[in-house]
Structures are given as C-alpha cells and as structure tokens.
Short mmCIF file of C-alpha atoms in Angstrom, two decimals:
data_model
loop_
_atom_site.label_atom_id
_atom_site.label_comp_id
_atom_site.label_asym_id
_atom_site.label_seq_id
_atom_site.Cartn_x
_atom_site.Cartn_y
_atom_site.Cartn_z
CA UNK A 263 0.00 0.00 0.00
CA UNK A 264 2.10 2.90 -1.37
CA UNK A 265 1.97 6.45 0.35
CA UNK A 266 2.41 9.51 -1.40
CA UNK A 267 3.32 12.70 0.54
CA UNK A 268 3.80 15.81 0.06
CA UNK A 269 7.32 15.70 -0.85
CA UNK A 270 5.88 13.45 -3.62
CA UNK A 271 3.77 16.14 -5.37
CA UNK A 272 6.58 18.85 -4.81
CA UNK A 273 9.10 16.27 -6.62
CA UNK A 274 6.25 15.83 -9.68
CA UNK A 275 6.27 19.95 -9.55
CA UNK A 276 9.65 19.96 -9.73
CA UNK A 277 9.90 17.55 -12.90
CA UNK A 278 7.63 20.05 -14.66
CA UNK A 279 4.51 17.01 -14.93
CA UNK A 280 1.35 17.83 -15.86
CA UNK A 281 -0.32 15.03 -13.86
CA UNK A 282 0.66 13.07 -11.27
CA UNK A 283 0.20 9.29 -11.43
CA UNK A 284 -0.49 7.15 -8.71
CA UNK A 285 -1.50 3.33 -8.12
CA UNK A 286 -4.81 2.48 -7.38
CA UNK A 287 -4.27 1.28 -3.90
CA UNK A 288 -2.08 4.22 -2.76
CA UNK A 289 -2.48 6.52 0.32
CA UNK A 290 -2.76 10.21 -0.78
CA UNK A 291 -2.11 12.39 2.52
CA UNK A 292 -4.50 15.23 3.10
CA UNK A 293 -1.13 17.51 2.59
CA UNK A 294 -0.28 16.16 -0.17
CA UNK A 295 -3.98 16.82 -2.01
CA UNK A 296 -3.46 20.66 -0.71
CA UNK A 297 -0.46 20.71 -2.23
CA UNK A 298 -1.86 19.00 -5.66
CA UNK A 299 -5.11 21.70 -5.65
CA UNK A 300 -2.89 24.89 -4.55
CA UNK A 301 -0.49 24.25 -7.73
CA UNK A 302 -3.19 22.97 -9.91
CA UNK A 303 -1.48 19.31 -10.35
CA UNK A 304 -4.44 16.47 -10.99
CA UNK A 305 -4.37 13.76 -9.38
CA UNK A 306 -4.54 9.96 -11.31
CA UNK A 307 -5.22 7.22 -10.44
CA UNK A 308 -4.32 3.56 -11.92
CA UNK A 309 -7.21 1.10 -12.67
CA UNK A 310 -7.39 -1.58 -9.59
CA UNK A 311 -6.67 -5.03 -10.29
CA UNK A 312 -9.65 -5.98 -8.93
CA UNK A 313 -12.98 -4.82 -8.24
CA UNK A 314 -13.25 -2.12 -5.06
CA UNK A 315 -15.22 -3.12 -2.48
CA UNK A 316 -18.21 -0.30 -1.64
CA UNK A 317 -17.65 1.12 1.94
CA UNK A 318 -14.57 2.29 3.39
CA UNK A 319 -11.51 0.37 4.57
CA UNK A 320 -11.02 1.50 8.43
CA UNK A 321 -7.23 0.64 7.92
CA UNK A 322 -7.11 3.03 5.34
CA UNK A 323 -9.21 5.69 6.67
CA UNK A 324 -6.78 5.91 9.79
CA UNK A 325 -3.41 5.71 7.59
CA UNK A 326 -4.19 8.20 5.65
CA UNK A 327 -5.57 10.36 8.93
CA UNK A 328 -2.12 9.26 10.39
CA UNK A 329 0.62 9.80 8.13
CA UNK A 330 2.33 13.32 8.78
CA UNK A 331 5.98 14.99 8.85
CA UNK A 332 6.08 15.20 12.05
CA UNK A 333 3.75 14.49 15.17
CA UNK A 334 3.63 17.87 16.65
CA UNK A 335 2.40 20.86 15.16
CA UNK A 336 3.91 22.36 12.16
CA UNK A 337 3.81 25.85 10.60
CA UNK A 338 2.67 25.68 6.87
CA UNK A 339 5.45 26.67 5.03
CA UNK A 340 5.10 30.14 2.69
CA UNK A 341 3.71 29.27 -0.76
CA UNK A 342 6.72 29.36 -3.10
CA UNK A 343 6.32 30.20 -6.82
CA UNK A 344 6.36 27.47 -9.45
CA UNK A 345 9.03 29.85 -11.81
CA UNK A 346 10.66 32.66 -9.30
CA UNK A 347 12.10 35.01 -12.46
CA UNK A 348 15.96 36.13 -11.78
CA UNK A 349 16.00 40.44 -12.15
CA UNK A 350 18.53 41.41 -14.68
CA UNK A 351 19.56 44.49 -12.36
CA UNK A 352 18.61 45.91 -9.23
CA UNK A 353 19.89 49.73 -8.19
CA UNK A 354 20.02 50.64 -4.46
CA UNK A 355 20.06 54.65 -4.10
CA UNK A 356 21.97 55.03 -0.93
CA UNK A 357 24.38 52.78 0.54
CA UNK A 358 24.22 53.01 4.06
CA UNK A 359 23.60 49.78 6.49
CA UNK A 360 19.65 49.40 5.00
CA UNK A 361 21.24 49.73 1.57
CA UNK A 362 23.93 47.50 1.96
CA UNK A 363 22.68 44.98 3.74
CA UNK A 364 20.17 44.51 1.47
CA UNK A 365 22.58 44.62 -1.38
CA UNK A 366 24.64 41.81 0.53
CA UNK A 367 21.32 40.14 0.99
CA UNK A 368 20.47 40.30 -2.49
CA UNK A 369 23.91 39.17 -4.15
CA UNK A 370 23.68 35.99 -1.58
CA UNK A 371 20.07 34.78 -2.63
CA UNK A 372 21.42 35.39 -6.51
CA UNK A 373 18.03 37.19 -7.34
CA UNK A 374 19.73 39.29 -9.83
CA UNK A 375 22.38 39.43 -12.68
CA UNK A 376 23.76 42.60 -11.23
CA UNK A 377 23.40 45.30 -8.51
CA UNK A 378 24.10 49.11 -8.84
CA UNK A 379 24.66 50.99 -5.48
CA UNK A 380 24.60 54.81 -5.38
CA UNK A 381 25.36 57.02 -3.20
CA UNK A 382 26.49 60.80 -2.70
CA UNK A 383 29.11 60.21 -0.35
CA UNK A 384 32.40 59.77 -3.08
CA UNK A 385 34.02 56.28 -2.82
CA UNK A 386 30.93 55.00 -0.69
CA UNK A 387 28.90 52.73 -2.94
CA UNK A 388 31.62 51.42 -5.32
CA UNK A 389 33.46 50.55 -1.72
CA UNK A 390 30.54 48.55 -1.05
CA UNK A 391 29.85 46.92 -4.40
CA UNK A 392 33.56 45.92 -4.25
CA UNK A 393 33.39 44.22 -0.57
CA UNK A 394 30.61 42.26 -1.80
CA UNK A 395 32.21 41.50 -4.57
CA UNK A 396 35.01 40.05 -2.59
CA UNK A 397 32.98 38.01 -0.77
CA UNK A 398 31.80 35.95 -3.70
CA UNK A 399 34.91 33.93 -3.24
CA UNK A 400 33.89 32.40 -0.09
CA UNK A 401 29.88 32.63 -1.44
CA UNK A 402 29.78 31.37 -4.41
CA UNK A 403 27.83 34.48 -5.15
CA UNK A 404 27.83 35.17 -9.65
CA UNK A 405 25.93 38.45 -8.88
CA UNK A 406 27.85 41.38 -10.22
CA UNK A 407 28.11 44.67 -8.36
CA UNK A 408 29.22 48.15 -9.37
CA UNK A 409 28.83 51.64 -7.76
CA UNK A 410 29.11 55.40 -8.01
CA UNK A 411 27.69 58.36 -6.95
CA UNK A 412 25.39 59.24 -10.25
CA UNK A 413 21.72 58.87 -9.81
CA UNK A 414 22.21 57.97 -13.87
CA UNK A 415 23.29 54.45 -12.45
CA UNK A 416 19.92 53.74 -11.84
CA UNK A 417 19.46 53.15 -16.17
CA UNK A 418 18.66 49.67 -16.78
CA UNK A 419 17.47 48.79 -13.72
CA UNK A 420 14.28 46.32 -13.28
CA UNK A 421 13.84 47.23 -9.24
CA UNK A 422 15.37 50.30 -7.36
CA UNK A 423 15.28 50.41 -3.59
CA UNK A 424 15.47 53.94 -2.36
CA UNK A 425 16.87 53.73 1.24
CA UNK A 426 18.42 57.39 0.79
CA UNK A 427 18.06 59.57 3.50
CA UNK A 428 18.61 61.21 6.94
CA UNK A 429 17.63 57.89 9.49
CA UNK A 430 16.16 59.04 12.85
CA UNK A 431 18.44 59.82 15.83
CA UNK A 432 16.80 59.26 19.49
CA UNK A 433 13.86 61.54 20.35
CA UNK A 434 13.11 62.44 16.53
CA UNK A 435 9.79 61.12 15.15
CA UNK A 436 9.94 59.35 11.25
CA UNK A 437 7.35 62.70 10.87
CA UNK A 438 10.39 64.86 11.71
CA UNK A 439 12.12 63.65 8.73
CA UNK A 440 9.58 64.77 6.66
CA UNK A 441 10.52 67.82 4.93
CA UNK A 442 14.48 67.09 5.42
CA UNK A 443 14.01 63.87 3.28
CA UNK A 444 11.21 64.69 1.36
CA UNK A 445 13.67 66.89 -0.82
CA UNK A 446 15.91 63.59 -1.42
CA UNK A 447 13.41 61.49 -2.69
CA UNK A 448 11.71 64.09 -4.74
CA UNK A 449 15.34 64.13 -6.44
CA UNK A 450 15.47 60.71 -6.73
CA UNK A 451 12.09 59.88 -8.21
CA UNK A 452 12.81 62.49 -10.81
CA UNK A 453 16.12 60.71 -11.78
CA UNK A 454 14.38 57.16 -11.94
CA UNK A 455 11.34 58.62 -14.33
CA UNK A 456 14.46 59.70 -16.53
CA UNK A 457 16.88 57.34 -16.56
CA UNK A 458 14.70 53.86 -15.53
CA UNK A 459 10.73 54.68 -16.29
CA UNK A 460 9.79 50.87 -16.12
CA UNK A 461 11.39 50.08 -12.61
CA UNK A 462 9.06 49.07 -9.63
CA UNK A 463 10.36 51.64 -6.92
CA UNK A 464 10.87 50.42 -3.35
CA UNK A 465 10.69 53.06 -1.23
CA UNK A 466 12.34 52.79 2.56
CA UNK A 467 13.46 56.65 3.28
CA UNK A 468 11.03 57.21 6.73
CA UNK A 469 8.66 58.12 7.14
CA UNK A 470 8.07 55.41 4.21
CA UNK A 471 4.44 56.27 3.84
CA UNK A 472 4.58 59.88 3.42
CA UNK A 473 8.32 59.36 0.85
CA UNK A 474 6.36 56.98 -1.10
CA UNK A 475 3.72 59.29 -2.03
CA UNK A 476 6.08 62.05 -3.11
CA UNK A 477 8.71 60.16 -4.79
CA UNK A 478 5.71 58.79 -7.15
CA UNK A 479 4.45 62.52 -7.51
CA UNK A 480 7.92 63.46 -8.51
CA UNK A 481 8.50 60.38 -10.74
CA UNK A 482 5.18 61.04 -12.50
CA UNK A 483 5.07 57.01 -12.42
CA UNK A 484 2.23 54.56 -12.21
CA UNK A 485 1.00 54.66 -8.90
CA UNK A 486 1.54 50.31 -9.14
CA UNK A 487 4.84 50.89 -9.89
CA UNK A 488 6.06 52.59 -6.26
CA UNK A 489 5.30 50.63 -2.84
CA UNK A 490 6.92 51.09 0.39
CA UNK A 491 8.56 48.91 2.67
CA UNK A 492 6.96 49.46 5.68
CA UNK A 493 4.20 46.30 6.50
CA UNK A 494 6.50 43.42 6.24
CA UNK A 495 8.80 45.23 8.55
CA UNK A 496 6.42 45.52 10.85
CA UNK A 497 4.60 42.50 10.16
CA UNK A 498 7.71 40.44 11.50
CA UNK A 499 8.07 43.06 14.91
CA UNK A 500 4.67 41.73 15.50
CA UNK A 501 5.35 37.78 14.94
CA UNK A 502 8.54 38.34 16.70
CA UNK A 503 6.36 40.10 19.69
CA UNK A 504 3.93 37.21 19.73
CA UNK A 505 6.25 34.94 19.42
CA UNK A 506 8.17 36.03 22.45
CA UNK A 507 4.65 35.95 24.79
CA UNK A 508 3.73 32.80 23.70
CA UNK A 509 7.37 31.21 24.07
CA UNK A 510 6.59 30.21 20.52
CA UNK A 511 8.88 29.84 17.22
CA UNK A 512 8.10 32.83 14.92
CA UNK A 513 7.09 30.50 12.20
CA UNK A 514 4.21 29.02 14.67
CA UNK A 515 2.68 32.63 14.30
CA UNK A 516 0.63 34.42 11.37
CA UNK A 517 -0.08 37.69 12.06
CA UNK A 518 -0.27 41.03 10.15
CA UNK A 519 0.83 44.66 10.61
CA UNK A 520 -1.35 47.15 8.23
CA UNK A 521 -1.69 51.46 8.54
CA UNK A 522 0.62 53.63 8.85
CA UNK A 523 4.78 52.80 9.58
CA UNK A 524 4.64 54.99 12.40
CA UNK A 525 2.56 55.86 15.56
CA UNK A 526 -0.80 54.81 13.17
CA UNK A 527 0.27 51.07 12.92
CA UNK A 528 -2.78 48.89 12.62
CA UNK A 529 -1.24 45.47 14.26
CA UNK A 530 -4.26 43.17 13.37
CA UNK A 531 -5.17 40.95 16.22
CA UNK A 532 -8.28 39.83 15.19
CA UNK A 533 -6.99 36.94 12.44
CA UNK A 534 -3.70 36.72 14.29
CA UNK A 535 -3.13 33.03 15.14
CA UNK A 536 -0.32 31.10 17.16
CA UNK A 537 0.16 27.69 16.01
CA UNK A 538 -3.36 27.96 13.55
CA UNK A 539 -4.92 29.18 16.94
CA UNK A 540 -6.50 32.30 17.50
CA UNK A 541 -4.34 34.60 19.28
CA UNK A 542 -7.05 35.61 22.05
CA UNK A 543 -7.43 32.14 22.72
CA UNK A 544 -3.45 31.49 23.63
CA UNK A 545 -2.10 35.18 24.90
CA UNK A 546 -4.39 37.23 27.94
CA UNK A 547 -5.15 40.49 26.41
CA UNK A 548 -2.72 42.89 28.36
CA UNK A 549 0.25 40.35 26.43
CA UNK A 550 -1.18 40.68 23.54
CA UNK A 551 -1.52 44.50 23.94
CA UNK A 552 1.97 44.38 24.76
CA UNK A 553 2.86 43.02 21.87
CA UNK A 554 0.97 45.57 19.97
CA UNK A 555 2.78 48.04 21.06
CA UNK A 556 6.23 46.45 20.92
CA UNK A 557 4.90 46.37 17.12
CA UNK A 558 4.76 50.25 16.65
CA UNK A 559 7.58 51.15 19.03
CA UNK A 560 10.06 48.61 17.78
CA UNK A 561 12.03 50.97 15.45
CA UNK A 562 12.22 53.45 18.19
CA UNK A 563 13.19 50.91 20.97
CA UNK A 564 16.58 50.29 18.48
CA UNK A 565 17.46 53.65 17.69
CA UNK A 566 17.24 54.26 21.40
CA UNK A 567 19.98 51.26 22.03
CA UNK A 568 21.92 52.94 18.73
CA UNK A 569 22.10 56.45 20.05
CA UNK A 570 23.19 57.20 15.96
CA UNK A 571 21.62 55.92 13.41
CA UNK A 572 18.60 53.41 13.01
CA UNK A 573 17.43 49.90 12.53
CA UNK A 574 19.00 47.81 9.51
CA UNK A 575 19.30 44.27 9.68
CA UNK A 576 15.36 43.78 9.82
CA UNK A 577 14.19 46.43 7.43
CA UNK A 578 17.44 44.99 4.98
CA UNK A 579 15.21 41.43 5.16
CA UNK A 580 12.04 43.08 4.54
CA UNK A 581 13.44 44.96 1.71
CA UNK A 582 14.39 41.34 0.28
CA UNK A 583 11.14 39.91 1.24
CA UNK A 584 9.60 42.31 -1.46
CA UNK A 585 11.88 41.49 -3.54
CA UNK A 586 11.41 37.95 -3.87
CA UNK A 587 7.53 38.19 -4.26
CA UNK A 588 8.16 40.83 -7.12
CA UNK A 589 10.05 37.73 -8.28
CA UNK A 590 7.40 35.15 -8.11
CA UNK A 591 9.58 33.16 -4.92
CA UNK A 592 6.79 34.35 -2.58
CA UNK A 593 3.30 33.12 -3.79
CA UNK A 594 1.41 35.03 -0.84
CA UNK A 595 0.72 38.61 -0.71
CA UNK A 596 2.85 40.81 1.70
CA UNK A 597 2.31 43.86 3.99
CA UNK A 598 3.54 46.93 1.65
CA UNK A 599 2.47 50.74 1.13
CA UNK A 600 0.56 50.85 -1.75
CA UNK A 601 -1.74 53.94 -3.16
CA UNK A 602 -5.25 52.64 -2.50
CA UNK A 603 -8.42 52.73 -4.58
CA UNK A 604 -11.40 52.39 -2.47
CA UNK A 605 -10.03 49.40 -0.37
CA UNK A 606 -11.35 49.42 3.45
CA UNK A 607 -13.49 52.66 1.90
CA UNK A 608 -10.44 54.91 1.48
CA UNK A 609 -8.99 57.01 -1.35
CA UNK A 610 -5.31 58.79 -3.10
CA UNK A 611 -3.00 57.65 0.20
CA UNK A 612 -0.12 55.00 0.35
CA UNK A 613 -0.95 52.92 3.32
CA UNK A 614 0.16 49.59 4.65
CA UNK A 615 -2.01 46.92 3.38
CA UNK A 616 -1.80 43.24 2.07
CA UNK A 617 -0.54 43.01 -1.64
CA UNK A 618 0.28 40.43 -4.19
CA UNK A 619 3.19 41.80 -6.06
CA UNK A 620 4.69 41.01 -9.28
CA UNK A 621 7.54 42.38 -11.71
CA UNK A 622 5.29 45.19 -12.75
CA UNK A 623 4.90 46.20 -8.95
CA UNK A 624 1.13 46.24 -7.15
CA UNK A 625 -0.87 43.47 -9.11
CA UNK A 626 -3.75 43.26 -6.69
CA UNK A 627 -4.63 44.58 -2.94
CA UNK A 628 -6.15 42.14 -0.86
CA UNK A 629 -8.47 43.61 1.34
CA UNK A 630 -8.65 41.49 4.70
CA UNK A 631 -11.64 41.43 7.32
CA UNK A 632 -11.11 43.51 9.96
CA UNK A 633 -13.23 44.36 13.17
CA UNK A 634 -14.75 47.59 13.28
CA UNK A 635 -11.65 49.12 15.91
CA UNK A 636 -9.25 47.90 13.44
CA UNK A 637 -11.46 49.37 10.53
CA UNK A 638 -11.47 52.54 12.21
CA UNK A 639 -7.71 52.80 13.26
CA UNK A 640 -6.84 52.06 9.60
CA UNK A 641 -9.34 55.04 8.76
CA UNK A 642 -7.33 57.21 11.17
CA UNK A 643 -3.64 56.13 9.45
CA UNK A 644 -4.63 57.26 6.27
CA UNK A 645 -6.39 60.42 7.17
CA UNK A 646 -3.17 61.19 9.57
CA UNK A 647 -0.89 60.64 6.39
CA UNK A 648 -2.82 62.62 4.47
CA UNK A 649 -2.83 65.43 6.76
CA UNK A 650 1.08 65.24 7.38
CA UNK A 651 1.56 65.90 3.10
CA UNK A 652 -1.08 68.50 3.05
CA UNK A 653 1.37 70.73 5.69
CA UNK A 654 4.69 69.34 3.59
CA UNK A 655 2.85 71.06 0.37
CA UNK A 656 2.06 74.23 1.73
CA UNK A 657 4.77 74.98 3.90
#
C-alpha cells in the first residue's frame, strides 16, 4: 500500500509534470492533495486489479488520517512560486547599512544578474559593491556589483530600492524627517522617471508612507509601480512580539501589521493566530496589547539602544522579502504601502495593506476582514498621512 506525501507532489512539480500518477491502492495524505489543488497538479489514479469493495476500509481511513511529517504541530510553510524570475539588475540609491545589507542580501540569494549601489558620499557605494564582490569567493555568489555616486546608475534597472536619507536619531519622530528627506526622494524619483521609467520603486526613506507618495508625484510614475517597505517590517516586529509571549517559534505565528509605519500602525489581532490558533485564545489580552505596542515602538526601541543611526538588519530582510515576491519566490501577498483605490473605503493615500506583487509592482490589494476598531484605526492612518503631506505642500 504505497503512500504519497507531500514531498511526492513537490518532486512531480519539480519535474515540470502535468499530472501526477499514482496506483490504485495508494495513500494520498491530506497535505499532499493541498499541495496538488494549490499548484493545480491532478491527481490519477491507476485502474485496480480488482474490483473495489463499496464502503470504506477502516485501515485506510486511519493511515491516511495518520501519516504526517512530524507528530507535533507544524507551521505551513510560505507558498513558493512554481518559476521565481531572476531580475537582470537591481539599483540601491543610498548605501548606508539598509542599503547595503540589502545589497549583501540580495547578491547571496542570486536574485539578480547585477546590482548598482549609489550614493552621494564619493568612494561609498563602489566601496561597497567591491566588498561584496570580494565576498563571492567564499559565497559562491555570480551576482555582479558596481557603484558610483550618479543617480544615472539607476538606467537599466528592473527594481530600485530607495533607502536614501537622513535615518532618525533618538527623540526624533519618522514625521520629523519629513521635509528634510522629502527633498531627497523628490530628487530621486525624478532621476528614476528619466533614466529607468519601467522600474518598480521600493521606497524605505522614513517616514516610508509619506516618501512613497512624493517620490511617485515626482516620478510622474504609475501609482503600481512605487510601494513602500513598511508592513513586512512591521509585520515580523509583531510575529517576533507574539512569538516572544507565547514562548513560541516565529514560524508558529501568522499575524499582520497594516496602517501607517509609524505611531498609526494597525497590528491586526483579530486573524492573528499562534500555532493555527486564534491569538485571544493562547495570549491574555494585556500580552497581547503588549505586543501591539512592541509592534509600533520597535524601530524606536533600536534607535534608542543605537544612540546614531537606526534599525538595519530587519528592514534589509524586509526589503528582500519584497523582492522575492516581485520575483514570483513568494506566492502570498505581503504587507507593503501601496496607493489605494477604495479598499477598506479609502482614497489617493499610500498605506500599509496586504498586496500580491509582481515584476510590474502592485498586481492586486487584498483587502482582509477587519473588526470595526481595526477598521477605524486604519481610517485614522490614512487620514493622519494625508494630513502630514497637506502641511509638507504648503509649507
């Protein structure tokens, strides 16, 4: 009595078959027919040698019931893509730690042909396109890198990540930075609608929400083709928050940061679930409230620690985390700022929300249920960004 698993169907995937045959008498596990209907793969099988008898074997009803990975619990792994595409360049304007970490990032998952880093500091970016260069001897890396301090660098490019900018110093809000890096990405999104017009922009520069609106108004791009990184930064400070409460793994916990990258953060406890639990049902609500706000003050809790500079190591991931569902590695939507079009009821603002993204940028926004507080702090993010741009443009 053959089995087949899941491991089974991901090995038929793999071999590029249409169908996947099995013998009569085998044992499909329930994972394995997920994994057969997510990926479209029918399932055959042979003729019997034999006639079947009506009714149900009990033997087989409990083996198939039975056979799993492993006997505890087990996080369902992120839907990869069937194809994940390989970028022919990616440009990173500013190469501080966000920037090259990322970069670094990016040359070890081999997601592109080449990277471009740019920076106005002379010497800066080429000195980091060179040390990652040198590192492909121990990596195995065959990503090329190069670097200068022309925005004209950015030609050619299929992505650019903008993580140019002032970062925050201890005390200063990601509003503060407003007007003092509003002027840099302004610049920025000029030079990309110039020199690369069909690049998806990534914007990071804080406050990400209110720089990703103005770089696309300076660009003059599609509003699909700029997003933020902002949600699956946050999105992880949550998990990791959750995590921590319930003395958890990470990967036992789905949860979702939406609204504003800032004060406005919309951590979404109502679908949040620890080990395919609801979270109200494993954390009291003062822990999970904790958690919220570890969520929202996480960026400031580092800079505090820093004293100079900002966060870099997590926001570097998210950055790649984008990246790789641009790519088609990441089948699931992720947390980004994206312009919205009538999603949750609101209008012309980027905002944190769920997206499915693709080499053009923003291919759909999934709108997710939310309770009415939830609702209604979301509705408060966007009118709070809004109101933060309409002082920027008439000051």
């Amino acid at each position: 009595m053959p089995i087949v698993s899941e491991h089974d169907v991901r090995a038929a995937l793999k071999r590029g078959e249409r169908k996947l045959q099995v013998p009569a008498d085998a044992i499909v596990t329930p994972q394995a027919l997920e994994i057969a209907d997510r990926f479209g793969l029918p399932v055959r099988y042979g003729e019997p040698p034999h006639p079947v008898a009506p009714g149900i074997d009990p033997a087989r009803a409990v083996a198939r019931t039975l056979v799993r990975r492993s006997p505890r619990w087990v996080a369902p792994p992120r839907r990869p893509g069937l194809a994940p595409t390989r970028f022919t360049r990616i440009a990173f304007v500013g190469a501080g730690m966000v920037g090259t970490t990322a970069a670094h990032l990016a040359a070890m998952s081999g997601m592109a042909a080449e990277l471009t880093l740019i920076d106005v500091v002379p010497g800066l970016a080429a000195s980091v396109a060179l040390d990652i260069e040198h590192a492909s001897g121990i990596t195995g890396s065959r990503t090329r890198a190069k670097g200068g301090t022309s925005l004209k660098l950015v030609a050619g490019a299929e992505a650019v990540v903008v993580t140019a900018g002032r970062p925050r110093s201890p005390g200063m809000t990601r509003a503060g930075l407003l007007e003092i890096n509003g002027r840099v990405v302004r610049d920025v999104g000029e030079a990309i609608a110039a020199h690369a017009p069909n690049a998806v922009v990534i914007v990071v520069t804080n406050p990400v929400d209110e720089m990703t609106y103005q770089l696309w108004r300076a660009s003059g791009l599609p509003d699909e083709q700029v997003l933020g990184m902002a949600g699956t930064l946050d999105s992880s400070r949550f998990r990791n928050a959750l995590a921590e409460a319930a003395k958890v793994s990470p990967a036992d916990v789905s949860a979702v940061a939406l609204g504003s990258h800032g004060a406005e953060m919309v951590p979404v406890v109502s679908t949040a679930t620890i080990k395919g639990r609801p979270v109200r049902e494993v954390l009291p609500e003062d822990k999970i409230q904790a958690c919220v706000r570890d969520a929202i003050d996480g960026g400031a809790q580092v800079v505090a620690l820093r004293k100079t500079g900002s966060a870099f190591i997590a926001p570097a991931h998210a950055v790649i985390e984008v990246l790789e569902a641009m790519r088609g590695a990441i089948a699931d939507p992720v947390p980004v700022s994206a312009m919205v079009h009538g999603e949750y009821g609101l209008e012309g603002v980027f905002l944190g929300v769920r997206a499915r993204l693709g080499r053009t940028g923003v291919v759909e926004i999934i709108e997710d249920r939310l309770d009415e507080a939830e609702l209604a702090a979301l509705g408060k993010a966007a009118a709070s960004i809004k109101q933060r741009l309409g002082i920027a443009t008439e000051s």
